Coordinates of C-alpha atoms in Angstrom, one line a residue:
Chain U
M9 CA -0.2 0.2 0.4
S10 CA 1.6 3.9 -0.7
E11 CA 2.5 6.0 1.8
T12 CA 0.8 9.3 1.7
T13 CA 2.0 12.4 4.1
E14 CA -0.8 13.6 5.0
Q15 CA -1.8 17.3 7.4
P16 CA -3.2 16.0 10.4
T17 CA -7.1 17.7 10.6
T18 CA -9.4 16.4 13.5
A19 CA -12.4 15.9 10.9
P20 CA -12.6 12.0 9.9
V21 CA -12.3 11.6 6.2
T22 CA -14.0 8.8 4.1
G23 CA -13.2 6.9 1.7
T24 CA -10.0 7.4 0.8
G25 CA -7.5 5.3 -0.2
R26 CA -6.6 3.4 2.6
V27 CA -9.9 2.8 4.3
K28 CA -11.1 1.6 1.0
R29 CA -8.1 -0.9 0.1
G30 CA -8.2 -1.6 4.0
M31 CA -11.8 -2.8 4.1
A32 CA -10.7 -5.9 1.4
E33 CA -7.7 -7.1 4.1
M34 CA -10.3 -7.6 6.4
L35 CA -11.8 -10.3 4.5
K36 CA -8.6 -12.2 3.8
G37 CA -8.2 -16.0 4.0
G38 CA -12.4 -15.6 4.1
V39 CA -15.6 -16.6 1.7
I40 CA -17.7 -14.3 0.0
M41 CA -21.1 -16.2 -0.9
D42 CA -23.9 -15.2 -3.7
V43 CA -26.8 -14.6 -2.4
V44 CA -30.7 -14.1 -3.4
T45 CA -32.9 -13.3 -0.9
P46 CA -32.4 -12.2 2.6
E47 CA -32.9 -16.2 3.7
Q48 CA -30.6 -17.2 1.5
A49 CA -28.1 -14.0 3.4
K50 CA -29.2 -15.1 6.5
I51 CA -27.7 -19.1 5.7
A52 CA -24.7 -17.6 4.4
E53 CA -23.7 -15.3 7.4
D54 CA -24.5 -18.4 9.9
A55 CA -21.9 -20.2 7.2
G56 CA -19.2 -18.5 8.4
A57 CA -19.3 -15.4 5.6
V58 CA -16.9 -12.7 5.8
A59 CA -19.5 -11.0 3.3
V60 CA -22.4 -11.8 0.9
M61 CA -23.1 -10.4 -2.8
A62 CA -26.7 -9.3 -2.8
L63 CA -27.6 -9.9 -6.7
E64 CA -31.2 -11.3 -8.0
R65 CA -30.1 -14.4 -10.0
V66 CA -26.8 -16.4 -9.2
P67 CA -24.7 -16.6 -12.0
A68 CA -26.2 -20.1 -13.0
D69 CA -29.0 -19.0 -13.7
I70 CA -28.3 -15.9 -15.7
R71 CA -26.2 -18.1 -17.9
A72 CA -29.6 -21.1 -18.3
Q73 CA -32.3 -18.1 -18.4
G74 CA -30.4 -15.1 -21.1
G75 CA -31.1 -11.9 -21.7
V76 CA -30.1 -8.8 -20.3
S77 CA -28.5 -9.0 -16.6
R78 CA -29.1 -5.8 -15.1
M79 CA -28.1 -4.5 -11.3
S80 CA -30.5 -6.4 -8.9
D81 CA -33.7 -4.4 -7.3
P82 CA -33.0 -1.4 -4.3
D83 CA -35.4 -3.4 -2.3
M84 CA -33.9 -6.8 -2.7
I85 CA -30.5 -5.2 -1.7
E86 CA -32.1 -3.6 1.5
G87 CA -33.2 -6.6 2.2
I88 CA -30.6 -8.2 2.6
I89 CA -28.6 -5.6 4.6
D90 CA -31.1 -5.5 7.3
A91 CA -31.1 -9.2 7.3
V92 CA -27.5 -9.3 8.6
S93 CA -24.8 -7.9 10.5
I94 CA -21.8 -8.3 7.6
P95 CA -20.8 -6.7 5.0
V96 CA -23.4 -6.6 2.2
M97 CA -21.7 -6.1 -1.5
A98 CA -23.5 -5.7 -4.6
K99 CA -23.0 -5.9 -8.8
A100 CA -22.8 -3.3 -11.2
R101 CA -22.8 -3.6 -14.5
I102 CA -19.5 -2.9 -16.3
G103 CA -19.2 0.8 -17.2
H104 CA -22.7 1.4 -15.5
F105 CA -21.3 4.1 -13.0
V106 CA -25.2 4.9 -12.5
E107 CA -25.9 1.5 -10.7
A108 CA -23.0 2.3 -9.0
Q109 CA -24.4 5.6 -7.6
I110 CA -26.8 4.3 -6.6
L111 CA -25.1 1.1 -5.0
Q112 CA -23.8 3.9 -2.8
A113 CA -26.8 5.1 -2.1
L114 CA -28.3 2.5 -0.6
G115 CA -24.9 1.9 2.0
V116 CA -23.9 -1.3 0.6
D117 CA -19.8 -1.8 1.5
Y118 CA -18.4 -3.2 -2.0
V119 CA -19.6 -2.6 -5.3
D120 CA -18.4 -5.4 -8.0
E121 CA -18.0 -3.9 -11.3
S122 CA -18.7 -7.0 -12.6
E123 CA -18.6 -9.3 -16.3
V124 CA -21.4 -11.2 -14.7
L125 CA -23.6 -8.6 -15.4
T126 CA -24.3 -7.5 -19.8
P127 CA -21.6 -4.9 -19.7
A128 CA -23.1 -1.2 -20.4
D129 CA -20.0 0.1 -21.8
Y130 CA -17.6 -1.7 -24.0
A131 CA -14.8 0.9 -24.4
N132 CA -15.2 2.3 -20.3
H133 CA -15.1 1.2 -17.2
I134 CA -16.4 3.0 -14.3
D135 CA -13.8 5.7 -12.9
K136 CA -14.0 3.9 -9.4
W137 CA -12.2 7.3 -8.1
A138 CA -14.6 8.9 -8.2
F139 CA -17.1 7.3 -5.0
T140 CA -16.7 6.8 -1.3
V141 CA -18.1 2.7 -1.5
P142 CA -14.7 0.6 -2.8
F143 CA -15.1 -1.3 -5.9
V144 CA -13.8 -4.6 -6.3
C145 CA -13.4 -5.9 -10.6
G146 CA -12.2 -9.0 -12.2
A147 CA -9.2 -9.6 -14.1
T148 CA -7.9 -12.9 -16.5
N149 CA -4.0 -11.3 -16.0
L150 CA -2.1 -9.0 -14.6
G151 CA -2.2 -6.3 -16.9
E152 CA -6.3 -6.1 -16.8
A153 CA -5.7 -5.8 -13.0
L154 CA -3.5 -3.2 -12.9
R155 CA -5.8 -1.6 -15.5
R156 CA -8.5 -1.8 -13.2
I157 CA -6.7 -0.6 -10.1
T158 CA -5.6 2.6 -12.2
E159 CA -9.3 2.9 -12.2
G160 CA -9.4 2.9 -9.0
A161 CA -10.7 -1.0 -8.1
A162 CA -9.8 -1.2 -4.6
M163 CA -9.7 -5.0 -4.7
I164 CA -9.1 -7.8 -7.5
R165 CA -10.5 -10.9 -7.9
S166 CA -9.4 -13.1 -11.2
K167 CA -12.7 -13.8 -12.9
G168 CA -13.0 -17.7 -13.9
E169 CA -15.8 -18.2 -15.4
A170 CA -18.8 -17.6 -13.3
G171 CA -22.0 -19.8 -13.0
T172 CA -20.5 -23.5 -14.6
G173 CA -19.1 -25.2 -11.2
D174 CA -16.1 -25.7 -13.3
V175 CA -13.5 -24.6 -11.5
S176 CA -10.3 -24.2 -14.5
N177 CA -10.6 -20.7 -15.9
A178 CA -10.3 -19.8 -12.0
T179 CA -7.1 -21.5 -11.6
T180 CA -6.4 -20.5 -15.3
H181 CA -6.5 -16.7 -14.7
M182 CA -4.7 -17.0 -10.6
R183 CA -2.0 -18.5 -12.5
R184 CA -1.1 -16.4 -15.4
I185 CA -1.9 -13.8 -13.1
R186 CA 0.7 -14.9 -9.8
S187 CA 3.2 -15.9 -13.1
E188 CA 3.1 -12.8 -14.1
I189 CA 4.0 -11.0 -11.0
R190 CA 6.4 -13.3 -10.2
R191 CA 8.5 -12.4 -13.8
L192 CA 8.2 -9.0 -12.9
T193 CA 10.6 -9.7 -10.2
S194 CA 12.9 -11.2 -11.7
M195 CA 13.6 -8.2 -14.4
A196 CA 16.0 -5.5 -14.5
E197 CA 14.7 -2.1 -13.9
D198 CA 15.2 -1.0 -17.3
E199 CA 12.7 -4.0 -18.5
L200 CA 10.2 -2.5 -16.8
Y201 CA 9.5 0.1 -18.8
V202 CA 8.5 -2.6 -21.9
A203 CA 6.7 -4.1 -19.3
A204 CA 4.6 -1.9 -19.4
K205 CA 4.4 -0.9 -22.1
E206 CA 3.0 -5.2 -23.1
L207 CA 1.1 -5.2 -19.5
Q208 CA -0.8 -1.8 -21.0
A209 CA -0.8 -0.6 -16.8
P210 CA 0.7 2.4 -16.1
Y211 CA 4.8 2.2 -14.9
E212 CA 4.8 3.1 -12.0
L213 CA 2.0 0.7 -10.8
V214 CA 4.2 -2.2 -12.6
K215 CA 7.8 -1.2 -11.1
E216 CA 5.4 -1.1 -7.6
V217 CA 4.1 -4.9 -8.1
A218 CA 8.0 -5.7 -9.6
E219 CA 9.8 -4.2 -6.5
S220 CA 7.0 -6.1 -3.7
G221 CA 5.8 -9.0 -6.0
K222 CA 2.2 -8.6 -5.4
L223 CA -0.6 -6.4 -6.2
P224 CA -1.0 -3.2 -3.9
V225 CA -4.9 -4.6 -3.6
V226 CA -6.4 -7.8 -1.6
L227 CA -6.3 -10.4 -4.4
F228 CA -9.3 -13.0 -4.1
T229 CA -10.8 -15.6 -7.0
A230 CA -14.1 -16.0 -8.5
G231 CA -16.2 -17.9 -10.8
G232 CA -16.9 -21.9 -11.1
I233 CA -16.0 -23.0 -6.9
A234 CA -18.0 -25.5 -6.3
T235 CA -16.6 -27.9 -3.5
P236 CA -14.2 -27.0 -0.6
A237 CA -11.3 -29.2 -2.4
D238 CA -11.5 -25.7 -5.2
A239 CA -11.5 -23.1 -2.4
A240 CA -8.4 -24.9 -0.9
M241 CA -6.7 -24.9 -4.3
M242 CA -7.8 -22.2 -5.0
M243 CA -6.0 -20.1 -1.6
Q244 CA -3.0 -22.6 -2.2
L245 CA -2.6 -21.0 -5.5
G246 CA -1.7 -17.5 -4.3
A247 CA -5.6 -16.1 -3.6
E248 CA -6.5 -14.3 -0.4
G249 CA -9.5 -15.3 -0.2
V250 CA -12.7 -16.9 -2.2
F251 CA -15.6 -15.9 -3.7
V252 CA -18.6 -18.4 -4.3
G253 CA -21.6 -17.9 -6.6
S254 CA -23.7 -20.5 -8.0
G255 CA -21.7 -23.5 -5.9
I256 CA -23.2 -22.6 -2.8
F257 CA -27.2 -22.3 -3.9
K258 CA -26.9 -24.6 -6.5
A259 CA -25.7 -27.5 -4.7
G260 CA -27.9 -30.3 -2.6
N261 CA -26.8 -28.9 1.2
P262 CA -26.0 -25.3 1.2
A263 CA -25.8 -24.8 4.4
Q264 CA -23.5 -27.7 5.0
R265 CA -22.1 -27.2 2.0
A266 CA -20.8 -22.9 2.6
A267 CA -19.4 -24.1 6.3
A268 CA -17.1 -26.8 4.7
I269 CA -15.5 -23.8 2.1
V270 CA -15.8 -21.6 4.7
K271 CA -13.8 -23.9 7.1
A272 CA -11.8 -25.0 3.6
T273 CA -10.3 -21.6 2.9
T274 CA -9.0 -21.4 6.4
F275 CA -7.2 -24.8 6.5
H276 CA -6.7 -24.3 2.7
D277 CA -2.8 -26.2 3.4
D278 CA -4.1 -29.2 5.7
P279 CA -5.0 -32.0 3.5
E280 CA -6.5 -33.9 6.6
M281 CA -8.6 -31.1 7.8
L282 CA -9.9 -31.0 4.1
A283 CA -10.4 -34.6 4.4
K284 CA -12.8 -34.2 7.3
V285 CA -14.8 -30.5 5.6
S286 CA -15.3 -33.0 2.2
R287 CA -17.5 -35.4 4.0
G288 CA -21.0 -35.8 3.6
L289 CA -21.8 -32.8 1.6
G290 CA -24.3 -34.1 -0.6
E291 CA -24.6 -33.4 -4.3
A292 CA -22.5 -30.5 -6.1
M293 CA -23.9 -28.3 -8.0
V294 CA -24.3 -30.0 -11.7
G295 CA -22.4 -27.5 -13.5
I296 CA -21.0 -27.0 -17.5
N297 CA -17.6 -28.0 -19.2
V298 CA -16.1 -24.2 -19.8
D299 CA -15.4 -25.5 -23.0
D300 CA -18.9 -26.4 -23.8
I301 CA -19.6 -23.1 -23.6
P302 CA -20.0 -20.9 -26.6
V303 CA -17.4 -18.3 -26.7
P304 CA -19.4 -15.2 -26.7
H305 CA -21.7 -16.7 -24.0
R306 CA -18.2 -16.9 -21.8
L307 CA -17.9 -14.5 -19.3
A308 CA -14.7 -14.2 -18.7
E309 CA -14.2 -12.4 -22.1
R310 CA -16.4 -9.3 -21.2
G311 CA -13.9 -6.9 -19.8
W312 CA -10.3 -5.5 -21.3
Chain O
M13 CA 9.1 -14.4 23.6
V14 CA 6.9 -15.7 20.7
I15 CA 3.7 -13.6 19.6
G16 CA 1.1 -15.7 18.2
V17 CA -1.3 -14.0 15.6
L18 CA -4.8 -15.8 15.5
A19 CA -4.7 -16.3 11.8
L20 CA -8.5 -17.8 11.6
Q21 CA -9.2 -14.8 9.0
G22 CA -8.5 -11.4 8.4
D23 CA -5.2 -9.3 8.3
V24 CA -3.1 -11.2 10.1
R25 CA -0.2 -10.7 7.9
E26 CA -0.5 -7.3 8.5
H27 CA 0.0 -8.0 12.1
L28 CA 2.7 -10.5 11.9
R29 CA 5.0 -8.3 9.5
A30 CA 4.6 -5.2 11.7
L31 CA 5.6 -7.6 14.8
A32 CA 8.1 -8.5 13.0
E33 CA 9.8 -5.0 12.1
C34 CA 9.0 -4.2 15.5
D35 CA 12.2 -7.5 16.6
A36 CA 9.7 -9.6 17.8
L37 CA 9.6 -13.5 16.7
A38 CA 5.8 -13.6 15.9
R39 CA 3.8 -16.3 14.2
P40 CA 0.5 -17.7 12.8
V41 CA -2.2 -19.5 15.3
R42 CA -5.1 -21.8 14.1
R43 CA -4.7 -24.7 16.0
P44 CA -4.5 -25.2 20.1
E45 CA -1.0 -27.0 20.0
E46 CA 0.1 -23.4 18.4
L47 CA -1.6 -21.6 21.2
E48 CA 0.9 -23.9 23.2
S49 CA 3.9 -22.3 22.4
V50 CA 3.1 -18.3 22.6
D51 CA 3.0 -16.2 25.1
A52 CA 1.1 -13.8 23.6
L53 CA -1.6 -13.1 21.4
V54 CA -2.6 -10.5 18.4
I55 CA -6.0 -11.2 17.3
P56 CA -6.3 -9.5 14.1
G57 CA -8.8 -7.2 11.8
G58 CA -11.3 -8.9 10.1
E59 CA -15.2 -10.6 10.4
S60 CA -15.8 -10.7 14.2
T61 CA -18.5 -13.3 13.1
T62 CA -16.7 -15.2 10.9
M63 CA -13.2 -15.6 14.2
S64 CA -15.8 -16.5 16.0
K65 CA -17.6 -19.5 14.2
L66 CA -14.3 -20.4 13.5
A67 CA -12.3 -20.3 16.8
V68 CA -15.4 -22.4 18.4
E69 CA -15.3 -25.3 15.7
F70 CA -11.2 -25.6 16.4
G71 CA -11.1 -26.0 20.0
L72 CA -10.1 -22.5 19.6
L73 CA -12.2 -20.3 21.7
E74 CA -12.0 -21.8 25.4
P75 CA -8.4 -22.7 25.6
V76 CA -7.7 -18.8 23.9
R77 CA -10.0 -18.2 27.4
K78 CA -8.0 -19.4 29.9
R79 CA -5.1 -17.9 28.3
I80 CA -6.3 -14.7 28.4
A81 CA -7.4 -15.6 32.3
G82 CA -4.6 -16.6 33.3
G83 CA -2.4 -13.8 32.3
M84 CA -1.3 -14.2 28.8
P85 CA -0.8 -10.8 27.1
A86 CA -3.1 -10.1 23.8
Y87 CA -3.8 -6.9 21.6
G88 CA -6.9 -6.9 19.3
S89 CA -7.4 -4.3 16.6
C90 CA -11.2 -3.8 15.1
A91 CA -12.4 -7.2 14.8
G92 CA -9.9 -8.5 17.2
M93 CA -11.2 -5.6 20.1
I94 CA -15.1 -7.1 19.3
M95 CA -12.9 -10.7 20.6
L96 CA -11.5 -9.2 23.8
A97 CA -14.8 -7.8 24.9
T98 CA -16.8 -9.3 28.1
N99 CA -19.9 -7.7 26.0
V100 CA -21.1 -6.9 22.5
L101 CA -23.5 -4.8 21.2
D102 CA -25.5 -5.4 17.5
G103 CA -23.8 -8.7 16.6
R104 CA -25.0 -12.0 16.4
P105 CA -26.5 -14.1 19.4
D106 CA -24.7 -16.7 18.9
Q107 CA -21.5 -15.1 18.9
R108 CA -18.4 -15.8 21.0
G109 CA -15.1 -14.1 23.0
F110 CA -12.7 -14.3 24.8
D111 CA -13.9 -12.0 27.4
G112 CA -10.7 -10.5 28.1
I113 CA -11.8 -6.5 28.4
E114 CA -14.3 -5.6 31.0
M115 CA -15.9 -3.4 28.7
T116 CA -19.2 -3.0 26.0
V117 CA -18.8 -3.0 22.5
R118 CA -21.1 -1.7 19.5
R119 CA -20.2 -4.0 16.6
N120 CA -20.3 -1.6 12.8
A121 CA -20.9 1.6 15.7
F122 CA -19.7 4.2 13.1
G123 CA -21.3 3.0 10.3
R124 CA -21.4 0.7 6.8
Q125 CA -17.9 1.2 4.7
V126 CA -19.1 4.0 3.2
D127 CA -19.0 6.0 6.9
S128 CA -15.3 4.1 7.4
F129 CA -12.5 7.1 7.9
E130 CA -9.3 7.9 8.9
S131 CA -8.8 11.1 11.8
P132 CA -6.1 11.4 14.5
V133 CA -5.9 9.7 18.1
E134 CA -4.2 10.7 20.7
I135 CA -3.2 7.6 22.6
T136 CA -2.0 7.5 26.1
G137 CA 1.2 6.3 27.1
V138 CA 2.9 6.8 23.2
E139 CA 5.0 9.5 22.3
G140 CA 5.2 11.1 19.3
G141 CA 1.9 12.7 18.5
P142 CA -1.7 11.3 17.4
F143 CA -1.7 8.7 15.7
H144 CA -2.9 8.2 12.4
A145 CA -5.6 5.4 12.7
V146 CA -7.4 4.2 9.8
F147 CA -11.3 2.5 10.8
I148 CA -12.9 0.1 8.4
R149 CA -16.5 -0.6 9.9
A150 CA -15.0 -0.1 13.5
P151 CA -16.8 -0.9 17.0
W152 CA -16.2 2.0 19.5
V153 CA -16.2 1.2 23.3
E154 CA -19.2 2.6 25.1
S155 CA -18.5 2.0 28.6
V156 CA -15.5 0.2 30.7
G157 CA -15.2 -1.7 33.8
A158 CA -13.3 -0.3 37.1
E159 CA -10.3 -2.0 36.1
V160 CA -10.2 -0.5 32.5
E161 CA -7.6 2.4 30.8
V162 CA -9.0 4.4 28.5
L163 CA -6.3 5.8 26.0
G164 CA -7.5 6.8 22.9
R165 CA -10.9 8.8 21.9
V166 CA -12.0 10.2 18.1
A167 CA -11.2 13.8 18.2
G168 CA -13.2 15.0 16.1
G169 CA -16.9 14.6 13.9
D170 CA -20.2 13.3 14.8
A171 CA -18.7 10.6 16.9
A172 CA -16.0 12.4 19.1
G173 CA -15.5 11.8 22.7
R174 CA -16.1 8.1 21.6
I175 CA -13.7 5.4 23.1
V176 CA -11.6 3.5 20.9
A177 CA -8.3 2.5 22.6
V178 CA -8.8 0.5 25.8
R179 CA -5.9 -1.5 28.5
Q180 CA -6.8 -3.4 31.1
G181 CA -3.1 -5.0 32.7
N182 CA -2.0 -7.2 30.1
L183 CA -4.6 -6.7 27.4
L184 CA -5.1 -4.1 25.0
A185 CA -7.6 -3.1 22.1
T186 CA -8.0 -0.7 19.6
S187 CA -11.3 -0.1 17.6
F188 CA -8.0 1.0 14.5
H189 CA -5.9 -0.7 12.5
P190 CA -2.1 0.3 12.9
E191 CA -0.7 -2.3 11.3
L192 CA -2.0 -0.9 8.3
T193 CA -0.4 2.3 8.0
G194 CA 3.2 1.6 9.2
D195 CA 3.2 3.7 12.1
L196 CA 5.1 0.8 14.6
R197 CA 4.2 2.7 17.5
L198 CA 1.1 0.9 19.2
H199 CA 2.6 -2.9 18.1
R200 CA 6.3 -1.9 20.4
Y201 CA 3.9 -0.7 23.1
F202 CA 2.3 -4.2 23.0
V203 CA 5.9 -6.1 22.5
D204 CA 6.9 -4.1 25.5
L205 CA 4.2 -5.3 27.6
A206 CA 4.1 -8.5 25.9
R207 CA 7.9 -8.8 27.4
A208 CA 7.7 -7.1 31.1
A209 CA 5.1 -9.7 31.6
S210 CA 6.8 -13.0 30.1

């Protein structure tokens, strides 16, 4: 995190980079669960979720039903905010800054500018610096992550392929982001200029990543996580926490599965514990192979 | 002397780093046997309901509670403050804590994330000017017991005067996150306290 020297004043200052990025730091090692009703939000909180993502349809249903997918109904988001005491996130369409303004006015704790919804702007993402509420954005590679951070994202999640229950894209994206970071750390300083050009990201940010060996914001994983083992694998691959979408409430026993994924995320490096928490969870979501989805219907390709 | 950081969830790494920068030996604690090998414990920021649940599930709640009752130094920031309190308002009904500091803490007292803020806080016993404090969906202390020393209060704004830093014997708690700012004075204060106790 970059250090800024500020003149001390006694007046509290809100919406700073530090409180936005810091909020994501507090979610680390935790699981954020997609919920579509206050009842589901309570199940998620009971299971130990660190936050919930309020949305109208989980990605698997968005995929099945098609059509344009938008920000959720404010009544529904408020119902979820009232139902739980943990942070509530909600999704805005890529580039739809007015949806984001509405979500901020509703008091959501984090806005996900998400490829799961239908993009509202195919050229620009939201200028996230203009908001008090922090944003999380998806990325499939380091350049994309750094562009989102440049626009003001305070948290990044690898995209994966939402609504599939197929973890392979989450793996690909997390491995790619991490290996591109490792590559930067091994570069000579004068090579970073070209690296910045190739990553299509600002040089200062590229240099910061090269020096620290990590993104300047928290990196979670998302898209296709359906089992405790999936969550633990993503953590071992370097994710700092996990978003689970359709994987919980499209499964046989959501409450039990949700609790098991929370435990697996904490003890991601302990196979005996993972074996224990993976037992007796009932049926996982049926899922769909990413390869069987026609390219135009792949959500991870949205955003750039 | 070894200082543990409760590593069930939250900003564990930031506390480990801050302690290391204070030349303290620090390591994460997730299991009861790991607790046995530490002399003091930091409870990080994070989501207190998640931490509480995992502490119960993984058999850490009672052991930590016993160690704290037995005099083990502990420091909690934000969610850690909630975990150390004897009484929590606006928590979950099944939320459990370590019952360390005799105080009533209100969870998310300052509001939602859009109300999270930075503000200077003077800390009694910490030299060098006010602490640049970062409050994230933070709790405040509504009331304290006779044994509790109030170390800091919010200086300005609507919440001016609210208690945000306290100490009771070997136990220290802050509503804010010194681990996020690079200012090591509170971690040094705790390391000194822990060294003196061991």
